[in-house]
Amino acid sequence: MPELVVLTEQLLAPVPGGTGRYTRELVVAMAESAPPTWTVAGVTATHRDLSAADVSGVAGPRALPLPRRALTALWERGVHLWPGGDAVHAPTPLAPPAPRRGRCMVVTVHDTVPFTHPETLTRRGAAWHQAMIKRAAQRANAIVVPTVAVAEELAEHAPGPATVAVIPHGVPAAFRTEVQQAQVHATSVGLELPDAYVLAVGTVEPRKGLDVLIEAMAKPYAPDLPLVVVGPRGWGEVDLTALAEKHGLADGRLRVLGRISDTDLAVVLRCAAVLAVPSRAEGFGLPVLEALAVGTPVVHSDVPALVEVAGDAGVVVPRDDARTLAATLSAVLDDGPGTRRRVEQGRLRAGAFTWHQAATELWRLHTRFFDMASAR
């Protein structure tokens, strides 16, 4: 039986972030929707503890005989260490230099931030991503991107012969099912959630624009509500407490929850008055889709990918404009009929994004290119 190997290394990263959530959701959906003759396995670098990469229904995780840093360096330098399998899916640009003869490889490129906003990454991180994405565009069988916006930017910054397929993310199950009131109460008490609040979700790093959001929330015409921030600390030393002090956000109005489970996040999103997404750059914006799915209004920046995902269900503000963001958050909370209309539009829109559909489209890619490679 042919085997699809999914590189699940991102599940073991210190900060898995949105790409870690993508990896887990995708590999589960691909295992559930695998063609009858195929199996699915997860492969990682060597770690002392692989449990975070253990995914139900997926074989492995199998560890390659190198730690993450060495594996990254090896592949970066073009050494052809194949991770096994007849087809390989790389959910991030961490991938072998090229597919083996008779095999195929598909790579997901989540965004073009390393090209368009390199200042929001470390210098080393931006350079590495640029090089790996350019190589994938030249040597992989196909590149998967989550939005048309990313596909267009990729064509500009990393053109190549690889097929580019737009396959959006899906809404995780935790955000599709109704939550019992007892669970809402338990989570609210356990996390000490305010009765009403403005919410931001994402890794705490420069490109998420949380500095702009905190400045906005300190404006006198911003919603008189606490700001709750969910997400792990990333790079860049973004100190939310210091930013609150700098902009004069009153004591007690900032609540930082850090990383939480999807089960808890589903409750936190449902209980929020509004989700604010002031990002400077994104490739998709999964929190936007999750908020739409649970019926929470969304105010987001004019990043093209966010506009594409939210459609008419979100309210758009210019990037880096704290004044407009503050005024728009208040307007959304004050506009009962308009907000309810957008919430209903959002639920319908989110319903079209499923991980099953994403996995089905990916299988079409893999089986197509595997058949072509096998015939050579």
mmCIF file of C-alpha atoms in Angstrom:
data_model
loop_
_atom_site.group_PDB
_atom_site.id
_atom_site.type_symbol
_atom_site.label_atom_id
_atom_site.label_comp_id
_atom_site.label_asym_id
_atom_site.label_seq_id
_atom_site.Cartn_x
_atom_site.Cartn_y
_atom_site.Cartn_z
ATOM 1 C CA MET A 1 0.000 0.000 0.000
ATOM 2 C CA PRO A 2 1.390 3.455 -0.832
ATOM 3 C CA GLU A 3 2.105 5.717 2.120
ATOM 4 C CA LEU A 4 1.677 9.457 2.550
ATOM 5 C CA VAL A 5 4.199 10.900 4.986
ATOM 6 C CA VAL A 6 3.207 14.162 6.651
ATOM 7 C CA LEU A 7 6.053 16.093 8.259
ATOM 8 C CA THR A 8 4.576 16.790 11.693
ATOM 9 C CA GLU A 9 7.677 18.490 13.124
ATOM 10 C CA GLN A 10 5.759 21.735 13.736
ATOM 11 C CA LEU A 11 3.748 19.959 16.451
ATOM 12 C CA LEU A 12 6.990 19.730 18.448
ATOM 13 C CA ALA A 13 8.077 23.350 17.970
ATOM 14 C CA PRO A 14 8.459 25.496 21.112
ATOM 15 C CA VAL A 15 5.713 27.756 19.721
ATOM 16 C CA PRO A 16 3.640 25.668 17.261
ATOM 17 C CA GLY A 17 1.455 28.683 16.422
ATOM 18 C CA GLY A 18 -1.088 28.664 13.639
ATOM 19 C CA THR A 19 1.021 26.334 11.487
ATOM 20 C CA GLY A 20 0.967 23.796 14.306
ATOM 21 C CA ARG A 21 -2.821 23.928 14.476
ATOM 22 C CA TYR A 22 -2.958 23.604 10.687
ATOM 23 C CA THR A 23 -0.657 20.571 10.782
ATOM 24 C CA ARG A 24 -2.724 18.709 13.374
ATOM 25 C CA GLU A 25 -6.098 19.436 11.807
ATOM 26 C CA LEU A 26 -4.850 18.587 8.344
ATOM 27 C CA VAL A 27 -3.159 15.276 9.178
ATOM 28 C CA VAL A 28 -6.242 14.064 11.047
ATOM 29 C CA ALA A 29 -8.497 14.967 8.103
ATOM 30 C CA MET A 30 -6.139 13.356 5.597
ATOM 31 C CA ALA A 31 -6.067 10.121 7.591
ATOM 32 C CA GLU A 32 -9.865 10.091 7.813
ATOM 33 C CA SER A 33 -10.305 10.720 4.080
ATOM 34 C CA ALA A 34 -7.426 8.601 2.760
ATOM 35 C CA PRO A 35 -8.104 6.602 -0.403
ATOM 36 C CA PRO A 36 -8.605 2.873 0.305
ATOM 37 C CA THR A 37 -5.129 1.894 -0.880
ATOM 38 C CA TRP A 38 -3.219 4.586 1.068
ATOM 39 C CA THR A 39 -1.891 4.880 4.626
ATOM 40 C CA VAL A 40 -0.807 8.054 6.463
ATOM 41 C CA ALA A 41 2.192 8.420 8.792
ATOM 42 C CA GLY A 42 3.715 11.327 10.709
ATOM 43 C CA VAL A 43 7.474 11.919 10.607
ATOM 44 C CA THR A 44 9.536 14.296 12.757
ATOM 45 C CA ALA A 45 13.119 15.028 13.677
ATOM 46 C CA THR A 46 14.613 13.320 16.733
ATOM 47 C CA HIS A 47 13.279 14.566 20.076
ATOM 48 C CA ARG A 48 13.363 13.148 23.581
ATOM 49 C CA ASP A 49 9.590 13.243 23.743
ATOM 50 C CA LEU A 50 7.492 12.750 20.613
ATOM 51 C CA SER A 51 4.137 12.644 22.379
ATOM 52 C CA ALA A 52 3.020 16.071 21.113
ATOM 53 C CA ALA A 53 3.257 14.662 17.569
ATOM 54 C CA ASP A 54 1.166 11.588 18.375
ATOM 55 C CA VAL A 55 -2.015 11.969 16.312
ATOM 56 C CA SER A 56 -4.942 9.580 16.575
ATOM 57 C CA GLY A 57 -5.469 7.561 13.395
ATOM 58 C CA VAL A 58 -2.015 8.411 12.041
ATOM 59 C CA ALA A 59 0.914 5.977 12.127
ATOM 60 C CA GLY A 60 3.996 7.099 14.058
ATOM 61 C CA PRO A 61 5.368 9.533 14.787
ATOM 62 C CA ARG A 62 8.539 8.136 13.247
ATOM 63 C CA ALA A 63 11.692 10.093 14.027
ATOM 64 C CA LEU A 64 14.415 10.749 11.489
ATOM 65 C CA PRO A 65 17.947 10.186 12.885
ATOM 66 C CA LEU A 66 18.695 13.894 13.322
ATOM 67 C CA PRO A 67 17.567 16.604 15.777
ATOM 68 C CA ARG A 68 15.533 19.500 14.412
ATOM 69 C CA ARG A 69 18.417 21.933 13.950
ATOM 70 C CA ALA A 70 20.568 19.390 12.113
ATOM 71 C CA LEU A 71 17.674 18.245 9.930
ATOM 72 C CA THR A 72 16.826 21.841 9.048
ATOM 73 C CA ALA A 73 20.457 22.562 8.136
ATOM 74 C CA LEU A 74 20.737 19.363 6.091
ATOM 75 C CA TRP A 75 17.676 20.090 3.999
ATOM 76 C CA GLU A 76 18.597 23.753 3.708
ATOM 77 C CA ARG A 77 21.956 22.737 2.200
ATOM 78 C CA GLY A 78 20.291 20.436 -0.305
ATOM 79 C CA VAL A 79 21.096 17.026 1.188
ATOM 80 C CA HIS A 80 18.525 14.534 -0.110
ATOM 81 C CA LEU A 81 17.461 12.789 3.084
ATOM 82 C CA TRP A 82 14.038 11.410 2.128
ATOM 83 C CA PRO A 83 11.681 11.032 5.128
ATOM 84 C CA GLY A 84 10.132 7.868 3.725
ATOM 85 C CA GLY A 85 6.803 7.267 2.077
ATOM 86 C CA ASP A 86 5.632 7.375 -1.500
ATOM 87 C CA ALA A 87 4.327 10.926 -1.176
ATOM 88 C CA VAL A 88 5.369 13.629 1.264
ATOM 89 C CA HIS A 89 3.311 16.547 2.490
ATOM 90 C CA ALA A 90 5.219 19.348 4.197
ATOM 91 C CA PRO A 91 2.755 21.548 6.138
ATOM 92 C CA THR A 92 5.483 24.214 6.404
ATOM 93 C CA PRO A 93 8.454 25.102 4.173
ATOM 94 C CA LEU A 94 10.604 22.647 6.182
ATOM 95 C CA ALA A 95 10.882 20.015 3.443
ATOM 96 C CA PRO A 96 13.397 17.870 1.548
ATOM 97 C CA PRO A 97 15.185 19.627 -1.313
ATOM 98 C CA ALA A 98 13.164 17.716 -3.937
ATOM 99 C CA PRO A 99 11.081 14.558 -4.298
ATOM 100 C CA ARG A 100 12.869 11.264 -4.839
ATOM 101 C CA ARG A 101 12.591 9.589 -8.201
ATOM 102 C CA GLY A 102 9.219 7.884 -8.451
ATOM 103 C CA ARG A 103 7.887 9.852 -5.468
ATOM 104 C CA CYS A 104 6.056 13.178 -5.103
ATOM 105 C CA MET A 105 6.138 16.105 -2.678
ATOM 106 C CA VAL A 106 3.669 18.885 -1.902
ATOM 107 C CA VAL A 107 4.576 21.857 0.314
ATOM 108 C CA THR A 108 2.217 24.272 2.086
ATOM 109 C CA VAL A 109 3.253 27.938 2.013
ATOM 110 C CA HIS A 110 1.064 29.771 4.508
ATOM 111 C CA ASP A 111 2.018 33.335 3.620
ATOM 112 C CA THR A 112 4.535 35.530 1.843
ATOM 113 C CA VAL A 113 5.442 37.509 4.969
ATOM 114 C CA PRO A 114 9.177 36.681 4.585
ATOM 115 C CA PHE A 115 9.108 38.598 1.281
ATOM 116 C CA THR A 116 6.541 41.333 1.939
ATOM 117 C CA HIS A 117 7.219 42.051 5.628
ATOM 118 C CA PRO A 118 10.665 40.633 6.475
ATOM 119 C CA GLU A 119 11.024 43.155 9.295
ATOM 120 C CA THR A 120 8.344 41.277 11.254
ATOM 121 C CA LEU A 121 10.600 38.188 11.394
ATOM 122 C CA THR A 122 14.141 37.617 12.572
ATOM 123 C CA ARG A 123 16.726 38.248 9.856
ATOM 124 C CA ARG A 124 17.686 34.580 9.881
ATOM 125 C CA GLY A 125 14.034 33.461 9.822
ATOM 126 C CA ALA A 126 13.161 35.698 6.880
ATOM 127 C CA ALA A 127 16.180 34.552 4.863
ATOM 128 C CA TRP A 128 15.545 30.864 5.585
ATOM 129 C CA HIS A 129 11.879 31.049 4.617
ATOM 130 C CA GLN A 130 12.659 32.976 1.446
ATOM 131 C CA ALA A 131 15.194 30.366 0.359
ATOM 132 C CA MET A 132 13.030 27.349 1.201
ATOM 133 C CA ILE A 133 9.916 28.793 -0.454
ATOM 134 C CA LYS A 134 11.830 29.688 -3.617
ATOM 135 C CA ARG A 135 13.273 26.180 -3.773
ATOM 136 C CA ALA A 136 9.877 24.559 -3.253
ATOM 137 C CA ALA A 137 8.482 26.651 -6.096
ATOM 138 C CA GLN A 138 11.207 25.256 -8.339
ATOM 139 C CA ARG A 139 11.394 21.613 -7.229
ATOM 140 C CA ALA A 140 8.222 20.490 -5.447
ATOM 141 C CA ASN A 141 5.427 18.956 -7.478
ATOM 142 C CA ALA A 142 2.949 21.413 -6.017
ATOM 143 C CA ILE A 143 2.629 24.240 -3.527
ATOM 144 C CA VAL A 144 -0.530 24.671 -1.484
ATOM 145 C CA VAL A 145 -1.545 28.161 -0.358
ATOM 146 C CA PRO A 146 -4.584 29.054 1.756
ATOM 147 C CA THR A 147 -5.831 32.082 -0.176
ATOM 148 C CA VAL A 148 -5.797 33.628 -3.633
ATOM 149 C CA ALA A 149 -3.996 36.603 -2.084
ATOM 150 C CA VAL A 150 -1.039 34.397 -1.153
ATOM 151 C CA ALA A 151 -1.053 32.734 -4.582
ATOM 152 C CA GLU A 152 -0.793 36.126 -6.285
ATOM 153 C CA GLU A 153 2.015 37.290 -3.999
ATOM 154 C CA LEU A 154 3.847 33.976 -4.422
ATOM 155 C CA ALA A 155 3.779 34.383 -8.198
ATOM 156 C CA GLU A 156 5.483 37.739 -7.745
ATOM 157 C CA HIS A 157 8.106 36.809 -5.157
ATOM 158 C CA ALA A 158 8.781 33.110 -5.776
ATOM 159 C CA PRO A 159 7.683 32.083 -9.268
ATOM 160 C CA GLY A 160 8.386 28.556 -10.398
ATOM 161 C CA PRO A 161 7.128 25.547 -12.300
ATOM 162 C CA ALA A 162 5.450 23.926 -9.271
ATOM 163 C CA THR A 163 1.663 23.792 -9.500
ATOM 164 C CA VAL A 164 0.082 26.284 -7.073
ATOM 165 C CA ALA A 165 -3.218 25.160 -5.543
ATOM 166 C CA VAL A 166 -5.413 27.382 -3.364
ATOM 167 C CA ILE A 167 -6.811 25.168 -0.595
ATOM 168 C CA PRO A 168 -8.320 27.112 2.345
ATOM 169 C CA HIS A 169 -8.175 25.979 5.941
ATOM 170 C CA GLY A 170 -11.195 24.490 7.681
ATOM 171 C CA VAL A 171 -13.055 25.205 10.897
ATOM 172 C CA PRO A 172 -11.998 22.811 13.675
ATOM 173 C CA ALA A 173 -14.710 20.667 15.233
ATOM 174 C CA ALA A 174 -14.525 22.553 18.543
ATOM 175 C CA PHE A 175 -15.914 25.643 16.799
ATOM 176 C CA ARG A 176 -18.676 23.842 14.916
ATOM 177 C CA THR A 177 -20.438 22.174 17.833
ATOM 178 C CA GLU A 178 -22.661 23.803 20.412
ATOM 179 C CA VAL A 179 -21.072 24.275 23.820
ATOM 180 C CA GLN A 180 -23.021 23.323 26.923
ATOM 181 C CA GLN A 181 -23.715 26.111 29.376
ATOM 182 C CA ALA A 182 -21.967 24.176 32.131
ATOM 183 C CA GLN A 183 -18.787 24.135 30.056
ATOM 184 C CA VAL A 184 -19.081 27.848 29.334
ATOM 185 C CA HIS A 185 -19.446 28.542 33.028
ATOM 186 C CA ALA A 186 -16.541 26.284 34.008
ATOM 187 C CA THR A 187 -14.199 27.794 31.424
ATOM 188 C CA SER A 188 -15.220 31.357 32.248
ATOM 189 C CA VAL A 189 -14.586 30.796 35.930
ATOM 190 C CA GLY A 190 -11.380 28.850 35.371
ATOM 191 C CA LEU A 191 -9.901 31.521 33.091
ATOM 192 C CA GLU A 192 -11.412 34.392 35.107
ATOM 193 C CA LEU A 193 -13.013 35.875 32.014
ATOM 194 C CA PRO A 194 -14.673 39.297 32.270
ATOM 195 C CA ASP A 195 -18.412 39.477 31.621
ATOM 196 C CA ALA A 196 -17.741 41.230 28.298
ATOM 197 C CA TYR A 197 -14.475 41.924 26.490
ATOM 198 C CA VAL A 198 -12.650 42.658 23.258
ATOM 199 C CA LEU A 199 -10.617 39.627 22.186
ATOM 200 C CA ALA A 200 -7.396 39.141 20.219
ATOM 201 C CA VAL A 201 -6.082 35.691 19.274
ATOM 202 C CA GLY A 202 -2.630 34.889 17.920
ATOM 203 C CA THR A 203 1.031 34.456 18.719
ATOM 204 C CA VAL A 204 2.353 37.553 20.475
ATOM 205 C CA GLU A 205 4.805 38.874 17.889
ATOM 206 C CA PRO A 206 5.288 42.088 15.872
ATOM 207 C CA ARG A 207 3.241 41.272 12.760
ATOM 208 C CA LYS A 208 0.045 40.637 14.759
ATOM 209 C CA GLY A 209 -0.351 44.372 15.408
ATOM 210 C CA LEU A 210 -1.186 43.989 19.090
ATOM 211 C CA ASP A 211 0.653 47.242 19.795
ATOM 212 C CA VAL A 212 -1.884 49.021 17.589
ATOM 213 C CA LEU A 213 -4.782 47.291 19.331
ATOM 214 C CA ILE A 214 -3.587 48.262 22.799
ATOM 215 C CA GLU A 215 -3.120 51.861 21.641
ATOM 216 C CA ALA A 216 -6.645 51.763 20.188
ATOM 217 C CA MET A 217 -8.176 50.373 23.376
ATOM 218 C CA ALA A 218 -6.654 53.237 25.354
ATOM 219 C CA LYS A 219 -8.497 55.842 23.259
ATOM 220 C CA PRO A 220 -11.415 57.573 25.043
ATOM 221 C CA TYR A 221 -13.822 56.539 22.271
ATOM 222 C CA ALA A 222 -12.802 52.861 22.319
ATOM 223 C CA PRO A 223 -15.164 50.294 23.881
ATOM 224 C CA ASP A 224 -15.128 50.600 27.659
ATOM 225 C CA LEU A 225 -14.276 46.925 27.998
ATOM 226 C CA PRO A 226 -11.263 44.840 29.007
ATOM 227 C CA LEU A 227 -8.943 43.478 26.329
ATOM 228 C CA VAL A 228 -8.293 39.738 26.478
ATOM 229 C CA VAL A 229 -5.318 38.355 24.521
ATOM 230 C CA VAL A 230 -4.987 34.634 23.771
ATOM 231 C CA GLY A 231 -1.822 33.139 22.330
ATOM 232 C CA PRO A 232 1.719 32.085 23.187
ATOM 233 C CA ARG A 233 4.673 34.434 23.263
ATOM 234 C CA GLY A 234 6.585 34.471 19.998
ATOM 235 C CA TRP A 235 9.705 36.315 18.981
ATOM 236 C CA GLY A 236 10.269 40.076 19.060
ATOM 237 C CA GLU A 237 9.902 40.821 22.777
ATOM 238 C CA VAL A 238 6.403 42.263 22.428
ATOM 239 C CA ASP A 239 5.654 43.249 26.035
ATOM 240 C CA LEU A 240 1.897 43.730 26.271
ATOM 241 C CA THR A 241 2.005 45.019 29.837
ATOM 242 C CA ALA A 242 4.605 47.630 28.930
ATOM 243 C CA LEU A 243 2.554 48.668 25.906
ATOM 244 C CA ALA A 244 -0.527 49.074 28.102
ATOM 245 C CA GLU A 245 1.432 51.336 30.442
ATOM 246 C CA LYS A 246 2.912 53.298 27.537
ATOM 247 C CA HIS A 247 -0.478 54.048 25.988
ATOM 248 C CA GLY A 248 -2.296 54.622 29.247
ATOM 249 C CA LEU A 249 -4.595 51.596 29.188
ATOM 250 C CA ALA A 250 -6.091 51.586 32.660
ATOM 251 C CA ASP A 251 -5.028 48.970 35.193
ATOM 252 C CA GLY A 252 -7.142 45.832 34.999
ATOM 253 C CA ARG A 253 -8.178 46.342 31.362
ATOM 254 C CA LEU A 254 -5.577 43.937 29.936
ATOM 255 C CA ARG A 255 -5.921 40.195 30.511
ATOM 256 C CA VAL A 256 -3.293 37.923 28.908
ATOM 257 C CA LEU A 257 -4.270 34.256 28.861
ATOM 258 C CA GLY A 258 -1.344 32.818 26.894
ATOM 259 C CA ARG A 259 -1.781 29.493 25.120
ATOM 260 C CA ILE A 260 -5.070 27.646 25.759
ATOM 261 C CA SER A 261 -6.744 24.569 24.298
ATOM 262 C CA ASP A 262 -9.131 24.687 21.350
ATOM 263 C CA THR A 263 -11.922 23.631 23.707
ATOM 264 C CA ASP A 264 -11.291 26.655 25.908
ATOM 265 C CA LEU A 265 -10.718 28.929 22.910
ATOM 266 C CA ALA A 266 -14.138 27.997 21.520
ATOM 267 C CA VAL A 267 -15.695 29.268 24.758
ATOM 268 C CA VAL A 268 -13.516 32.387 24.907
ATOM 269 C CA LEU A 269 -14.472 33.260 21.329
ATOM 270 C CA ARG A 270 -18.185 32.678 21.937
ATOM 271 C CA CYS A 271 -18.175 34.897 25.024
ATOM 272 C CA ALA A 272 -16.278 37.769 23.390
ATOM 273 C CA ALA A 273 -18.120 40.937 22.424
ATOM 274 C CA VAL A 274 -15.921 41.286 19.325
ATOM 275 C CA LEU A 275 -12.730 39.785 17.889
ATOM 276 C CA ALA A 276 -10.093 42.321 16.854
ATOM 277 C CA VAL A 277 -7.523 41.212 14.253
ATOM 278 C CA PRO A 278 -5.163 44.162 13.632
ATOM 279 C CA SER A 279 -2.496 42.103 11.813
ATOM 280 C CA ARG A 280 0.067 43.720 9.553
ATOM 281 C CA ALA A 281 0.354 40.578 7.429
ATOM 282 C CA GLU A 282 -1.415 37.204 7.250
ATOM 283 C CA GLY A 283 -1.782 34.330 4.853
ATOM 284 C CA PHE A 284 -5.209 33.235 6.050
ATOM 285 C CA GLY A 285 -6.256 34.260 9.562
ATOM 286 C CA LEU A 286 -7.794 31.179 11.166
ATOM 287 C CA PRO A 287 -9.127 33.071 14.234
ATOM 288 C CA VAL A 288 -11.278 35.157 11.869
ATOM 289 C CA LEU A 289 -12.893 32.016 10.489
ATOM 290 C CA GLU A 290 -13.351 30.513 13.953
ATOM 291 C CA ALA A 291 -15.002 33.688 15.239
ATOM 292 C CA LEU A 292 -17.378 33.728 12.280
ATOM 293 C CA ALA A 293 -18.244 30.089 12.955
ATOM 294 C CA VAL A 294 -19.266 30.744 16.582
ATOM 295 C CA GLY A 295 -21.142 33.970 15.824
ATOM 296 C CA THR A 296 -18.726 36.564 17.168
ATOM 297 C CA PRO A 297 -18.401 39.842 15.215
ATOM 298 C CA VAL A 298 -14.983 40.523 13.693
ATOM 299 C CA VAL A 299 -13.061 43.730 13.052
ATOM 300 C CA HIS A 300 -9.911 43.092 11.038
ATOM 301 C CA SER A 301 -7.197 44.974 9.213
ATOM 302 C CA ASP A 302 -7.164 45.405 5.440
ATOM 303 C CA VAL A 303 -4.629 42.623 4.881
ATOM 304 C CA PRO A 304 -5.809 41.051 1.588
ATOM 305 C CA ALA A 305 -5.978 37.497 2.960
ATOM 306 C CA LEU A 306 -8.171 38.580 5.887
ATOM 307 C CA VAL A 307 -10.506 40.441 3.544
ATOM 308 C CA GLU A 308 -10.708 37.335 1.364
ATOM 309 C CA VAL A 309 -11.491 34.988 4.254
ATOM 310 C CA ALA A 310 -14.027 37.220 6.031
ATOM 311 C CA GLY A 311 -15.784 38.486 2.923
ATOM 312 C CA ASP A 312 -18.614 40.852 3.815
ATOM 313 C CA ALA A 313 -18.968 39.320 7.269
ATOM 314 C CA GLY A 314 -16.055 41.268 8.755
ATOM 315 C CA VAL A 315 -15.530 45.009 9.237
ATOM 316 C CA VAL A 316 -12.300 46.278 7.678
ATOM 317 C CA VAL A 317 -9.964 48.941 9.084
ATOM 318 C CA PRO A 318 -6.624 50.224 7.721
ATOM 319 C CA ARG A 319 -3.482 48.659 9.096
ATOM 320 C CA ASP A 320 -1.596 50.558 11.821
ATOM 321 C CA ASP A 321 -4.497 52.976 12.357
ATOM 322 C CA ALA A 322 -5.285 52.915 16.076
ATOM 323 C CA ARG A 323 -7.832 55.730 15.881
ATOM 324 C CA THR A 324 -9.967 54.082 13.241
ATOM 325 C CA LEU A 325 -9.674 50.729 14.972
ATOM 326 C CA ALA A 326 -10.933 52.186 18.272
ATOM 327 C CA ALA A 327 -13.851 53.959 16.618
ATOM 328 C CA THR A 328 -14.791 50.915 14.529
ATOM 329 C CA LEU A 329 -14.789 48.541 17.505
ATOM 330 C CA SER A 330 -17.208 50.868 19.270
ATOM 331 C CA ALA A 331 -19.371 51.246 16.165
ATOM 332 C CA VAL A 332 -19.675 47.482 15.732
ATOM 333 C CA LEU A 333 -20.767 47.038 19.337
ATOM 334 C CA ASP A 334 -23.298 49.875 19.004
ATOM 335 C CA ASP A 335 -24.758 48.745 15.667
ATOM 336 C CA GLY A 336 -27.122 45.991 16.786
ATOM 337 C CA PRO A 337 -28.988 45.230 13.522
ATOM 338 C CA GLY A 338 -25.927 45.592 11.296
ATOM 339 C CA THR A 339 -23.787 43.441 13.535
ATOM 340 C CA ARG A 340 -26.433 40.711 13.771
ATOM 341 C CA ARG A 341 -26.679 40.661 9.977
ATOM 342 C CA ARG A 342 -22.918 40.260 9.612
ATOM 343 C CA VAL A 343 -22.885 37.540 12.288
ATOM 344 C CA GLU A 344 -25.434 35.508 10.327
ATOM 345 C CA GLN A 345 -23.452 36.050 7.129
ATOM 346 C CA GLY A 346 -20.351 34.912 8.990
ATOM 347 C CA ARG A 347 -21.917 31.658 10.179
ATOM 348 C CA LEU A 348 -22.966 30.819 6.627
ATOM 349 C CA ARG A 349 -19.554 31.715 5.248
ATOM 350 C CA ALA A 350 -17.671 29.680 7.851
ATOM 351 C CA GLY A 351 -19.820 26.662 7.039
ATOM 352 C CA ALA A 352 -18.172 26.416 3.626
ATOM 353 C CA PHE A 353 -14.679 25.942 5.110
ATOM 354 C CA THR A 354 -14.076 22.341 6.220
ATOM 355 C CA TRP A 355 -10.953 20.305 6.885
ATOM 356 C CA HIS A 356 -12.556 17.371 5.084
ATOM 357 C CA GLN A 357 -12.770 19.463 1.910
ATOM 358 C CA ALA A 358 -9.174 20.629 2.344
ATOM 359 C CA ALA A 359 -7.976 17.046 2.786
ATOM 360 C CA THR A 360 -9.970 15.833 -0.221
ATOM 361 C CA GLU A 361 -8.400 18.461 -2.459
ATOM 362 C CA LEU A 362 -4.929 17.622 -1.134
ATOM 363 C CA TRP A 363 -5.440 13.934 -1.837
ATOM 364 C CA ARG A 364 -6.312 14.816 -5.433
ATOM 365 C CA LEU A 365 -2.963 16.590 -5.719
ATOM 366 C CA HIS A 366 -0.945 13.815 -4.116
ATOM 367 C CA THR A 367 -2.526 10.943 -6.023
ATOM 368 C CA ARG A 368 -2.268 12.836 -9.299
ATOM 369 C CA PHE A 369 1.439 13.554 -8.906
ATOM 370 C CA PHE A 370 2.196 10.125 -7.456
ATOM 371 C CA ASP A 371 0.611 8.469 -10.470
ATOM 372 C CA MET A 372 2.646 10.706 -12.761
ATOM 373 C CA ALA A 373 5.884 9.979 -10.872
ATOM 374 C CA SER A 374 5.226 6.229 -10.828
ATOM 375 C CA ALA A 375 4.645 6.170 -14.569
ATOM 376 C CA ARG A 376 8.044 7.614 -15.387
#
